[in-house]
Each structure stands twice: as C-alpha cells, then as structure tokens.
PDB file of C-alpha atoms in Angstrom:
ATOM      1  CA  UNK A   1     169.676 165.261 101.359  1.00  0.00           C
ATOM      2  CA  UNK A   2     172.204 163.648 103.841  1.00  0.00           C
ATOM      3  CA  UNK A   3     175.634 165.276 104.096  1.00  0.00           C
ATOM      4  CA  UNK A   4     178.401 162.656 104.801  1.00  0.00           C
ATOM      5  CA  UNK A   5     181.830 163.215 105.767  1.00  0.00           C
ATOM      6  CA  UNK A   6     183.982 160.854 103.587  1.00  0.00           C
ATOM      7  CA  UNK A   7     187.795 160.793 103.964  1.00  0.00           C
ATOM      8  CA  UNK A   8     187.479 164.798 104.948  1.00  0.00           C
ATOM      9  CA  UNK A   9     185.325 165.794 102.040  1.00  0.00           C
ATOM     10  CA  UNK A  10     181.623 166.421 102.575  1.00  0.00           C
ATOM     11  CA  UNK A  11     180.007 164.527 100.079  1.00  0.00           C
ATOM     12  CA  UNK A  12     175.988 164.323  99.155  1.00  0.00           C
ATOM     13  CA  UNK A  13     173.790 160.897  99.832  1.00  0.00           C
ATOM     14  CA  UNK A  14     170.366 160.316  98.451  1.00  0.00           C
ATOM     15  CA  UNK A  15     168.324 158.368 101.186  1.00  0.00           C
ATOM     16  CA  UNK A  16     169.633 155.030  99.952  1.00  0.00           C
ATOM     17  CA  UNK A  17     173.234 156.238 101.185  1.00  0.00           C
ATOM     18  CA  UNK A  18     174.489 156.683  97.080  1.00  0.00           C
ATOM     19  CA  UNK A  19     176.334 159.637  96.247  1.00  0.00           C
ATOM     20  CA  UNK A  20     174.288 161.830  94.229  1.00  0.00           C
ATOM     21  CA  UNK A  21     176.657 163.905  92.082  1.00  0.00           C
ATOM     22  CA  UNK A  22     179.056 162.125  89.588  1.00  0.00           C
ATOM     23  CA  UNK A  23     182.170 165.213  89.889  1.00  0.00           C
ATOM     24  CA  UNK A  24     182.145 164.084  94.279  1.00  0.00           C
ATOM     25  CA  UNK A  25     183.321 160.978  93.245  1.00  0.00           C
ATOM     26  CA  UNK A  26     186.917 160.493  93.456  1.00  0.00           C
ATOM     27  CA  UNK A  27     189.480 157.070  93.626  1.00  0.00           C
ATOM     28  CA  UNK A  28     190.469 157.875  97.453  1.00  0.00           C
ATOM     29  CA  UNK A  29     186.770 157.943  97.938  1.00  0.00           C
ATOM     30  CA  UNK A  30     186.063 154.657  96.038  1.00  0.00           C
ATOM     31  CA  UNK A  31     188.244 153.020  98.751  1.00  0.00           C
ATOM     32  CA  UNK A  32     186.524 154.360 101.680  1.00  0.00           C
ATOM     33  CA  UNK A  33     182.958 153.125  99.972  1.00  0.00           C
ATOM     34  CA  UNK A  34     184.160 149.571  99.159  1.00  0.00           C
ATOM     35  CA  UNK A  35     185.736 149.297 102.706  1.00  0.00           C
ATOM     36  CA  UNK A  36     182.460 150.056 103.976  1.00  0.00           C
ATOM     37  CA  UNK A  37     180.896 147.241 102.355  1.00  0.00           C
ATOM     38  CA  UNK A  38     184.075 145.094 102.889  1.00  0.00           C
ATOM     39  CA  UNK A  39     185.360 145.010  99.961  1.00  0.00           C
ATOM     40  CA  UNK A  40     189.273 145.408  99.202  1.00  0.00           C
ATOM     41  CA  UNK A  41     189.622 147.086  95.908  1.00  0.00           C
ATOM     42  CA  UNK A  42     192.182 144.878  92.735  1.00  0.00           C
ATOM     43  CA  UNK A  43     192.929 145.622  89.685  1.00  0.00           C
ATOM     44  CA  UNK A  44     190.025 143.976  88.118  1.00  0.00           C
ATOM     45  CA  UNK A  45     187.375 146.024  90.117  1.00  0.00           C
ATOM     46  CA  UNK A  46     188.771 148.877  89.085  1.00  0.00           C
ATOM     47  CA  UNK A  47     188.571 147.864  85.241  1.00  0.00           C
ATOM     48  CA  UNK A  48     185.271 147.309  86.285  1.00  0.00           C
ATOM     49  CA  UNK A  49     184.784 150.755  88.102  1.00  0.00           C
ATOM     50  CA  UNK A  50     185.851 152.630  85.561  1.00  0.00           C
ATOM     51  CA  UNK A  51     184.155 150.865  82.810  1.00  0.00           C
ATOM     52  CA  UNK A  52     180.798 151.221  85.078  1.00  0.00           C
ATOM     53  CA  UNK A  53     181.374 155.280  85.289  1.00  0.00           C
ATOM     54  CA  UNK A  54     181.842 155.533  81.475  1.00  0.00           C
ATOM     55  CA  UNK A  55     179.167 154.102  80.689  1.00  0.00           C
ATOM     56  CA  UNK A  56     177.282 156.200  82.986  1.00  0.00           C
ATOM     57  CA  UNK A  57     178.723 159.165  81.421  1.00  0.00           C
ATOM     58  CA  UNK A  58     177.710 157.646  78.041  1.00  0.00           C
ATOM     59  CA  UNK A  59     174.084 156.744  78.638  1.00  0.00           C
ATOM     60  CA  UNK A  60     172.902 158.422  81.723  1.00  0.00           C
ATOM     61  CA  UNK A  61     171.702 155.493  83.698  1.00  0.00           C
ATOM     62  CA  UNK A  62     173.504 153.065  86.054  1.00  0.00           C
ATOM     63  CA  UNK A  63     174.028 149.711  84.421  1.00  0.00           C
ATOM     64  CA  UNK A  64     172.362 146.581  85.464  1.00  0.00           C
ATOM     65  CA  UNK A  65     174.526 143.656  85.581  1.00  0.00           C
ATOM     66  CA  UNK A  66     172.898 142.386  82.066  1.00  0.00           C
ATOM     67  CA  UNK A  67     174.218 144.903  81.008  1.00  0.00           C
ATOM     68  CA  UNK A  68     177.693 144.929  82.464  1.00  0.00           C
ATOM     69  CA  UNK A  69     177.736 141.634  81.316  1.00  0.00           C
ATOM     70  CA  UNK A  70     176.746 142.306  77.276  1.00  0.00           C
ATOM     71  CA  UNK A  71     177.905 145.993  77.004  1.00  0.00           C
ATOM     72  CA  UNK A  72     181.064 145.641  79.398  1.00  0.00           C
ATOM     73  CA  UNK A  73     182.093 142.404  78.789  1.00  0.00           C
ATOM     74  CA  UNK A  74     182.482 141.931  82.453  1.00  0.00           C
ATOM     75  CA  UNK A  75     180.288 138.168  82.984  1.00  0.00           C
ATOM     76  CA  UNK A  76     177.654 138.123  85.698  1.00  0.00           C
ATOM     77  CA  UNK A  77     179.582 135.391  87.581  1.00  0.00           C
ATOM     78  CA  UNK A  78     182.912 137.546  87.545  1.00  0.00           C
ATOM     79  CA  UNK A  79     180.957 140.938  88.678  1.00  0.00           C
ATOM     80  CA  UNK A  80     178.888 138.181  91.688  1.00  0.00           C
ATOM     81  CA  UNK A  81     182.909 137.496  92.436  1.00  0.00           C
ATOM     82  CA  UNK A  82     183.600 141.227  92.580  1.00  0.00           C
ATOM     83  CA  UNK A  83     180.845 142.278  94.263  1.00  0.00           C
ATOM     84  CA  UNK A  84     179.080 139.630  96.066  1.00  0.00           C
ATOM     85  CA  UNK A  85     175.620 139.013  96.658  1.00  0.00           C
ATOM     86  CA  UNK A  86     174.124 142.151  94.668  1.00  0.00           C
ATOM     87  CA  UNK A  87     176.645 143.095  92.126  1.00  0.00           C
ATOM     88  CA  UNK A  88     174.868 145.937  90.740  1.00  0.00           C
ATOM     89  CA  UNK A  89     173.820 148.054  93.757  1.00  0.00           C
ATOM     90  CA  UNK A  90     177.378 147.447  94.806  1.00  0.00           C
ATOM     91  CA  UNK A  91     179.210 148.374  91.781  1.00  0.00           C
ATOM     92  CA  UNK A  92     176.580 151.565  91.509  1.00  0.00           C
ATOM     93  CA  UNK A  93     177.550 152.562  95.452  1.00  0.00           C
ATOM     94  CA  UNK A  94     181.455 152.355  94.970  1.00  0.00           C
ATOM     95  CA  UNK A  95     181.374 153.876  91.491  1.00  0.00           C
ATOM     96  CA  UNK A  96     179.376 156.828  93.115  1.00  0.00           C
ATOM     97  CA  UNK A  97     176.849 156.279  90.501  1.00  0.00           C
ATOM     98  CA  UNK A  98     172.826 156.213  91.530  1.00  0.00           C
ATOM     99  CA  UNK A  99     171.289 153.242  92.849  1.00  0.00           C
ATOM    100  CA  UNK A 100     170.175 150.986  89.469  1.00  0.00           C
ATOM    101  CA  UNK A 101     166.783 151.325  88.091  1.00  0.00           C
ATOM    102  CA  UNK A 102     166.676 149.111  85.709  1.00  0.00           C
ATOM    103  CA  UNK A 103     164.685 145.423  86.104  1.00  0.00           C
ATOM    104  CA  UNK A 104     167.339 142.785  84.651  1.00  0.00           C
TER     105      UNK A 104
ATOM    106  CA  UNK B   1     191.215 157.245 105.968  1.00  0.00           C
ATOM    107  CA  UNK B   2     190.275 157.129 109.739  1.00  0.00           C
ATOM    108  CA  UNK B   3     187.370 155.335 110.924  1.00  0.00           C
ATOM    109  CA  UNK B   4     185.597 158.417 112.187  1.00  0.00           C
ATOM    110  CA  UNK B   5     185.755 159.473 108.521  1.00  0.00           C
ATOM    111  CA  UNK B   6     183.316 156.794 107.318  1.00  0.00           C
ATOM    112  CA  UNK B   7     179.841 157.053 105.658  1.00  0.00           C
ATOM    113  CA  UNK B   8     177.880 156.848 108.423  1.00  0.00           C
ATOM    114  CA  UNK B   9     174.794 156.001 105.684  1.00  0.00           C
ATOM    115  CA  UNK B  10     175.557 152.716 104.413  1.00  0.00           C
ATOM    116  CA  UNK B  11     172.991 151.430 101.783  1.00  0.00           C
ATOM    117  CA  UNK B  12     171.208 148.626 103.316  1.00  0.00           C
ATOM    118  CA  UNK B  13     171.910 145.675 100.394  1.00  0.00           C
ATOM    119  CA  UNK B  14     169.719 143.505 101.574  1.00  0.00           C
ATOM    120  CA  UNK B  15     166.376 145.243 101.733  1.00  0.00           C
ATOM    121  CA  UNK B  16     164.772 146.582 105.030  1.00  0.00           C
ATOM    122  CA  UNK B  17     163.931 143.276 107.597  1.00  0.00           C
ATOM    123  CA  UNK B  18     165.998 141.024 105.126  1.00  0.00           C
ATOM    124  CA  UNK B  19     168.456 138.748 107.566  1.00  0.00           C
ATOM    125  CA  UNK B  20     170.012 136.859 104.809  1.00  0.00           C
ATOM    126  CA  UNK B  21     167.533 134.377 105.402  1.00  0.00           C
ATOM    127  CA  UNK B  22     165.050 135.505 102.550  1.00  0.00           C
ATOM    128  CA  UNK B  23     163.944 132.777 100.184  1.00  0.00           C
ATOM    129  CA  UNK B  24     161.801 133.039  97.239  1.00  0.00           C
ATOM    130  CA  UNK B  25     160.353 129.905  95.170  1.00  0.00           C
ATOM    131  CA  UNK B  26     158.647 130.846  92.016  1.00  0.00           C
ATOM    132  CA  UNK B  27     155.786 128.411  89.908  1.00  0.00           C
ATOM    133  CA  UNK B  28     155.733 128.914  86.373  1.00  0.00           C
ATOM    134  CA  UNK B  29     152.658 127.507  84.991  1.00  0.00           C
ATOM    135  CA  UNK B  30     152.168 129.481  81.943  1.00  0.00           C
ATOM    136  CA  UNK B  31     153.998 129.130  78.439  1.00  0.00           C
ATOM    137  CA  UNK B  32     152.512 132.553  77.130  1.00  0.00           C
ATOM    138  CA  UNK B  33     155.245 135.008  76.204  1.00  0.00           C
ATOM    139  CA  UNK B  34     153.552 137.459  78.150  1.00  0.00           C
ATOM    140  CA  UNK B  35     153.437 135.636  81.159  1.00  0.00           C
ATOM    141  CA  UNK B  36     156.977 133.965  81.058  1.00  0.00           C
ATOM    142  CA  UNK B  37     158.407 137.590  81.572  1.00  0.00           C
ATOM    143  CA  UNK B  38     157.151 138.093  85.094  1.00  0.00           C
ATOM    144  CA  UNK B  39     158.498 135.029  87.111  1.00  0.00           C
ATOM    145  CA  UNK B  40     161.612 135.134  84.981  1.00  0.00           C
ATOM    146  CA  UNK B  41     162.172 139.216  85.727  1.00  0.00           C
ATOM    147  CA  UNK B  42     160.770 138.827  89.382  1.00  0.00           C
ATOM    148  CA  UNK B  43     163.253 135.574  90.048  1.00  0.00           C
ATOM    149  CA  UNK B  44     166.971 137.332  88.145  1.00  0.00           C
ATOM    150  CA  UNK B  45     165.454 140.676  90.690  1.00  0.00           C
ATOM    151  CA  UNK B  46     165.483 138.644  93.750  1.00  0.00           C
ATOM    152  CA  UNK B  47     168.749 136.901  92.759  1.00  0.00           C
ATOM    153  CA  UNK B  48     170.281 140.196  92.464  1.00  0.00           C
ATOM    154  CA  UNK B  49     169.029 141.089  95.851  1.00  0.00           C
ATOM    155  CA  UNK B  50     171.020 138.294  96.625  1.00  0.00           C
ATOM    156  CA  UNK B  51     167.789 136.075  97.539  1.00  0.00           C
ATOM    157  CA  UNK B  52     167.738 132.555  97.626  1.00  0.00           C
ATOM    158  CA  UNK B  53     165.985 131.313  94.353  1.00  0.00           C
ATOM    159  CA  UNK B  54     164.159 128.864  92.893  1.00  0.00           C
ATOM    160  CA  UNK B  55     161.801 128.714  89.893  1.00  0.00           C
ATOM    161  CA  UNK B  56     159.296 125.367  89.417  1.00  0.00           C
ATOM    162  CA  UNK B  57     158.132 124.967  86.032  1.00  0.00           C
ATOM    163  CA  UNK B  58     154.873 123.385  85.606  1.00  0.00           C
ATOM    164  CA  UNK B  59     152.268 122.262  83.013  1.00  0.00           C
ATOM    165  CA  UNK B  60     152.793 125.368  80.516  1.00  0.00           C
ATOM    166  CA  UNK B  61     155.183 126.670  82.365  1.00  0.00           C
ATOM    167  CA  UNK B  62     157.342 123.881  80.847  1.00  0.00           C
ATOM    168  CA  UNK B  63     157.677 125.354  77.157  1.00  0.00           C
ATOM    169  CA  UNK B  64     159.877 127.934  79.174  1.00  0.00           C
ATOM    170  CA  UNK B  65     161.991 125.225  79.854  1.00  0.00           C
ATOM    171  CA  UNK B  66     161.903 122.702  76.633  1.00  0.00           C
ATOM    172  CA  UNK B  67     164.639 123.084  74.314  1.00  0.00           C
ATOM    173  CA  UNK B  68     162.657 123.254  71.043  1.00  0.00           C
ATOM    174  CA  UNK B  69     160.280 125.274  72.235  1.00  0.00           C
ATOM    175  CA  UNK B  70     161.337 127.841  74.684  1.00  0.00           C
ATOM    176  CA  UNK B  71     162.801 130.472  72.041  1.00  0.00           C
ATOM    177  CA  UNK B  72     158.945 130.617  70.396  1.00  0.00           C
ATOM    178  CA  UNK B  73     156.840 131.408  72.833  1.00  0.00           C
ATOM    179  CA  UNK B  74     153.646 133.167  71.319  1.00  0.00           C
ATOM    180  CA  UNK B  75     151.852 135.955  72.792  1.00  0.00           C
ATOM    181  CA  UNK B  76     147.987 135.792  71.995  1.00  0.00           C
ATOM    182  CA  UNK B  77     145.563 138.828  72.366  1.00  0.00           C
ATOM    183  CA  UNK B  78     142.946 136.355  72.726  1.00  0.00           C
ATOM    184  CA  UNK B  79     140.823 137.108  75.924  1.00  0.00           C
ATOM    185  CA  UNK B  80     143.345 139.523  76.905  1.00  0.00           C
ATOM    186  CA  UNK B  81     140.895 142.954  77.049  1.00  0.00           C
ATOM    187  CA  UNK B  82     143.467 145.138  77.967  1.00  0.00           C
ATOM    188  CA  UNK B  83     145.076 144.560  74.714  1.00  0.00           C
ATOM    189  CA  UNK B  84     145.827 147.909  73.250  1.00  0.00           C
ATOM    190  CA  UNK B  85     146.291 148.912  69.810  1.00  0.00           C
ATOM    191  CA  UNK B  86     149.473 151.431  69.239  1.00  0.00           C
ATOM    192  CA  UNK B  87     147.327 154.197  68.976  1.00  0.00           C
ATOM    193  CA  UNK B  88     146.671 156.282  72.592  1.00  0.00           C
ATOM    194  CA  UNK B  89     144.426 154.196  74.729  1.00  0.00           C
ATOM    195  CA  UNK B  90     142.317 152.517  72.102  1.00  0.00           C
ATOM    196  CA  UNK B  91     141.586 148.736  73.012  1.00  0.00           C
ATOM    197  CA  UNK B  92     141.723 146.005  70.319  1.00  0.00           C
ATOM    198  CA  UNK B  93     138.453 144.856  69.730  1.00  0.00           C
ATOM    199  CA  UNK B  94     137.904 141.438  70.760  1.00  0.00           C
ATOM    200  CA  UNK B  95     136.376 140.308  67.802  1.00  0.00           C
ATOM    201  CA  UNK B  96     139.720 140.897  66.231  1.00  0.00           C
ATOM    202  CA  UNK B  97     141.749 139.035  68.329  1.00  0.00           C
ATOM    203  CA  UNK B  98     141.245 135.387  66.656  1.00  0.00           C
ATOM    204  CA  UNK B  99     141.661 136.109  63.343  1.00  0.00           C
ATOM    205  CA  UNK B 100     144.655 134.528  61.444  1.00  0.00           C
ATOM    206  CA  UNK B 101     148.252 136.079  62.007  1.00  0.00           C
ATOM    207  CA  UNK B 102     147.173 138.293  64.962  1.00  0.00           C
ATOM    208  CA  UNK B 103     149.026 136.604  67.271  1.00  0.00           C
ATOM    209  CA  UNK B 104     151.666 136.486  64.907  1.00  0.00           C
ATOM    210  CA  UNK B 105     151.685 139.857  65.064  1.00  0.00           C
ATOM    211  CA  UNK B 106     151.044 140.721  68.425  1.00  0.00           C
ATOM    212  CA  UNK B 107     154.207 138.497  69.385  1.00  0.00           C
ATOM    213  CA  UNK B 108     156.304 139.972  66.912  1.00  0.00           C
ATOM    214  CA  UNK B 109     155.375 143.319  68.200  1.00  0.00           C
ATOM    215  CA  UNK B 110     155.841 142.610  71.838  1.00  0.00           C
ATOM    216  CA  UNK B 111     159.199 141.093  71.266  1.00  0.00           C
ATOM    217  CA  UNK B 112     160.529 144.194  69.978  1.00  0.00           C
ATOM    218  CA  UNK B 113     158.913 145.881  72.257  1.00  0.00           C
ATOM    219  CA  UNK B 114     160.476 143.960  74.908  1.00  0.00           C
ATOM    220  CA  UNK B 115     163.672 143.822  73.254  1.00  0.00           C
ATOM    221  CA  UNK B 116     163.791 147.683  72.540  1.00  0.00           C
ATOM    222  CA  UNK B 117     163.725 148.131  76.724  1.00  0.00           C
ATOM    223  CA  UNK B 118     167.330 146.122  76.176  1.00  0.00           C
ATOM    224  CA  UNK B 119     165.627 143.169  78.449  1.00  0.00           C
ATOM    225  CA  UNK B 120     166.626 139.525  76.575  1.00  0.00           C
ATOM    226  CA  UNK B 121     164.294 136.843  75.707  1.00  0.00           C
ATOM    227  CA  UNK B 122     163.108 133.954  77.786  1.00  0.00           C
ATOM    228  CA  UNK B 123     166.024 131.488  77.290  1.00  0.00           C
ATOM    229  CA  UNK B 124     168.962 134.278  77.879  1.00  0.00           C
ATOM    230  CA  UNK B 125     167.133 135.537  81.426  1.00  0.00           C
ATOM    231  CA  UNK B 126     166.817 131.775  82.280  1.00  0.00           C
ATOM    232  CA  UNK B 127     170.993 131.802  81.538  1.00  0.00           C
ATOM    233  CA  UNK B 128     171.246 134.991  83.574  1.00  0.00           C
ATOM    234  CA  UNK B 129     168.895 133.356  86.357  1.00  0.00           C
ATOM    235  CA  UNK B 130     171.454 130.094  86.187  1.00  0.00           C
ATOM    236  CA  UNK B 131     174.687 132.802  86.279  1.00  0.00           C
ATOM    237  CA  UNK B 132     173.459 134.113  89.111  1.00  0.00           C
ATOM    238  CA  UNK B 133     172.850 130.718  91.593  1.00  0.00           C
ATOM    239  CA  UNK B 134     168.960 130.363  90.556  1.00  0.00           C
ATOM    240  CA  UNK B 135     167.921 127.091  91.048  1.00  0.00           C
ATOM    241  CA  UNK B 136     165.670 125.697  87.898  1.00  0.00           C
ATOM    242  CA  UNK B 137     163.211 122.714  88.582  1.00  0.00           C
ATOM    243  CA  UNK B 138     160.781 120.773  86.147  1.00  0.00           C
ATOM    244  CA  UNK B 139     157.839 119.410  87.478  1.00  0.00           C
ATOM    245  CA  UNK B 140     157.881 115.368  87.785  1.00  0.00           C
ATOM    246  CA  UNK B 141     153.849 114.913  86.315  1.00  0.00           C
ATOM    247  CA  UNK B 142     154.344 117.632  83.547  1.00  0.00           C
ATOM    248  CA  UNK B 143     157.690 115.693  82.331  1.00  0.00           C
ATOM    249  CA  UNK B 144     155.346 112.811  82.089  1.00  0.00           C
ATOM    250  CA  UNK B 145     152.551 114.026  81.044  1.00  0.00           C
ATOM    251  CA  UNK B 146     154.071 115.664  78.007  1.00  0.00           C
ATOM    252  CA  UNK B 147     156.907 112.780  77.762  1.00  0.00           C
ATOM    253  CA  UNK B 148     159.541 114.599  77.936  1.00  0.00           C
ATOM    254  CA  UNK B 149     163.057 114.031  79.954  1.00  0.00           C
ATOM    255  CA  UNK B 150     166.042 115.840  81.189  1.00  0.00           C
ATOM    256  CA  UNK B 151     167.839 115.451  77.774  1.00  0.00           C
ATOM    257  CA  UNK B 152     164.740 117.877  76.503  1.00  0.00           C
ATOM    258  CA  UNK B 153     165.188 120.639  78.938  1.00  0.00           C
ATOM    259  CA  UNK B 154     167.299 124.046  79.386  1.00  0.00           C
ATOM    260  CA  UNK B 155     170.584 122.868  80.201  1.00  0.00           C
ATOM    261  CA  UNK B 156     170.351 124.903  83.175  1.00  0.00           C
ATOM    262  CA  UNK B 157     167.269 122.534  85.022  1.00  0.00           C
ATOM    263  CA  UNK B 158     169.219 121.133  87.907  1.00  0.00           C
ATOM    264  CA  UNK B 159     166.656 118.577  88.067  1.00  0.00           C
ATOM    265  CA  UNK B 160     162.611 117.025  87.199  1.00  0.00           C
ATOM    266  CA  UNK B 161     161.005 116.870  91.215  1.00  0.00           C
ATOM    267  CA  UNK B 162     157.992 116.205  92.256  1.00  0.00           C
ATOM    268  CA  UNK B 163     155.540 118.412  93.891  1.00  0.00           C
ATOM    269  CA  UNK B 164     156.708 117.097  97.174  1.00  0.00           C
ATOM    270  CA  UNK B 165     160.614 117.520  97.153  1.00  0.00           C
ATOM    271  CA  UNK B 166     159.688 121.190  95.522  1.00  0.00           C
ATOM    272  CA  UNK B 167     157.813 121.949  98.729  1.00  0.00           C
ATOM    273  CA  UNK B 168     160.694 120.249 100.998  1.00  0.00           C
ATOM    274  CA  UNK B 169     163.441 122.483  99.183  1.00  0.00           C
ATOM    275  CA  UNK B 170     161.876 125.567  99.420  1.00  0.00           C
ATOM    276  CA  UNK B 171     160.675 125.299 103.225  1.00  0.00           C
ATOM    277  CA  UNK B 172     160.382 129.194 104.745  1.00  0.00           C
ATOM    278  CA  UNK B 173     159.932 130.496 100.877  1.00  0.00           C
ATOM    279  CA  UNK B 174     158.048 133.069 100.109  1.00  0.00           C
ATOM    280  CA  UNK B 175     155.849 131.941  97.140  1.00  0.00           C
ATOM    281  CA  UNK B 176     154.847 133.158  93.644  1.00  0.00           C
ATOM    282  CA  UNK B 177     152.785 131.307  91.336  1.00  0.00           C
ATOM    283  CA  UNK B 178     152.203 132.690  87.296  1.00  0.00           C
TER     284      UNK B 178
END
C-alpha cells in the first residue's frame, strides 16, 4: 500500500490513490484532496461530504450517484456541478471513502 | 498546506489512455427486459466516467423508448438455456419455458431481483442517462415502421435520425450494439 504525505500526516492509498481507512480522513485533509483535483470546497460540497461519509458509516459501501441522488437528496445534475465529470469517484476521493463499486 | 505536501497519487478519473476524447455510441435493438439493462447500465457507467454518450434505439430497442410501453418490458425464458430455476444450479427445462404465465413470472421475479440490487427500472436509468448529458436517439425507419412520432417517445429523445446522421454524430465512437 502507498504511503502519502498529506498536509504533514502520512496517510494510506490503495493503488487507485483513495485513502483506505475512514478515521485518516480529516476536514484539513478534504481540502488538500479537492485541491488536487481542482476543486475549491463551498458550503454545499460539504453538505454533500458529510452526507456521503454517513452514509458510508451507515451502510458500508461508497454511494453511487443514484444513490446520492434518491437516498441523499443531492440530484445527479447538482453532484455533476459539484464534482464535474465523474461525480462519484470524486465525491468517494475527497470524502476519503473507497473508490465506488457499485454499477449505477 | 504547501505544495510539497500534496498526494503525489492522484486517482486517474478518466481511465488509463482516456484523453477526454473518449466517445461511446450505444444501439439498442432489443425490447427484452433482460437485454434493456445492459446498454442502459453500460451507457449511465460511461457517462459517469465522464464519456461522451449516446444511445440509438432501434427496431425493439424502441419499446425502451415508447411512452406506453417502456415501463412493461417482459422478460421471457423462452430460448434462453441458461435460465436457472432458484434452486443451486438447476436449469429450467425448456419445455417449461412456453407455458402460460412463465414469463409472467420470470419478469416479475427478475424485477425484484433487479430492484433488490437498488438498480431502477428502464425508464428511471434512461432519466439518470438524460441527468447526466446522455444523448437519446430514435431510429428514423423504426419510427416509421411502427408509426410512431416524437410525441410517443421518452421525453428525454433529443431527436428520431436516421442511420446516417447517427453515424455522422458519433464519428471516433467506440460502438456497442444489444
């Protein structure tokens, strides 16, 4: 497993580049991630950050953005605004949550 | 923050080779239930690769797209020999397959399959496709042969082309066809 320095704390990567333990995750950290990808963090991605790491906590899986969309309440056009291009392996790298498996 | 502090493993979004470039076009020619699923799951994946999209719907392909009958595709175990009953690996005997309500059962039972893997029916992917930029096409001789017209189709169809403008829109594509 890779071992990446991020903002002074070594943190764990699976080969993808996702973190691979939930407790490394921290907001300071979510910064550094979305600035990688070139993304500057609002309000409303961090609604959406949260929301995304709760429901990881609740089901075990990262969510797909069907199901961001009916679970969340967070519509696939607003999460494509968020988090262009591919919303959910976006919003799984910045939440520090495992890259998606799920189809749709 | 400094830069020297940043991942130096950033996931590659795109998929390896992809230069932002990658185009996928998609024929639909089935209206089976079971064979609606794969261009519509293969088409919202791609879109959330952030792939250019675009899904033709042909000959029986269409009923995936026509308002009154998109929401009722059928699946039937009819020639289908890998059919499996719900017991281990025992097949469903052939014989079996064409008798009345089997395939009234057999779609009930894949739909909740289906819908127990939290994966929506035909009409809400093709909304999720639309959500995402996926472009939705009905084929020009179908429309015709069938007589139907925009007015009939998924509010999401951008538009009925023929074979010829599908091919011109989706030059450098690669291509599925179901």
């Amino acid at each position: 497993m890779p071992v990446a320095i991020i903002c002074g704390h070594a943190v764990e990567l699976d080969k993808d580049g996702f973190l691979t333990d939930y407790e490394e995750w921290n907001e300071i950290l979510a910064k550094q991630l979305a600035a990688n990808i070139g993304i500057d963090l609002t309000d409303r991605h961090w609604e959406l950050i949260r929301w995304l790491r709760a429901d990881y906590r609740r089901l075990g899986v990262s969510s797909t953005t069907r199901h961001t969309q009916s679970a969340g309440g967070f519509s696939i056009k607003e999460q494509l605004e968020l988090f262009p291009k591919t919303p959910a392996k976006k919003m799984a790298y910045v939440a520090g949550l495992p890259k998606p498996q799920g189809c749709v | 923050m400094t830069p020297q502090d940043s991942v130096p493993i950033i996931p590659s979004f795109g998929g390896e080779g992809d230069d932002g470039q990658r185009k996928l076009a998609i024929i639909c020619s089935k209206g089976n239930l079971d064979m609606a699923y794969p261009g519509l799951i293969l088409g919202a994946a791609a879109l959330g690769n952030g792939i250019e999209t675009h899904l033709f719907f042909t000959f029986w392909g269409f009923d995936m797209i026509a308002k009154t009958r998109m929401a009722k595709l059928k699946f039937s175990p009819v020639g289908n020999t890998a059919m499996h009953l719900p017991i281990g690996d025992a097949r469903m005997p052939q014989a079996l397959a064409p008798l009345p309500g089997i395939q009234a059962l057999a779609t009930k039972m894949m739909r909740k399959q289906i819908s127990e893997l939290d994966v929506p029916e035909p009409p809400e992917l093709l909304q999720q496709i639309v959500d995402m930029g996926g472009h939705l096409w009905g084929c020009r001789m179908s429309a015709d042969m069938m007589g139907l017209t925009e007015d009939d189709l998924f509010d999401g169809v951008e538009a009925i082309i023929n074979a010829d403008t599908f091919i011109e829109k989706t030059y450098g594509a690669q291509l599925l066809f179901i």
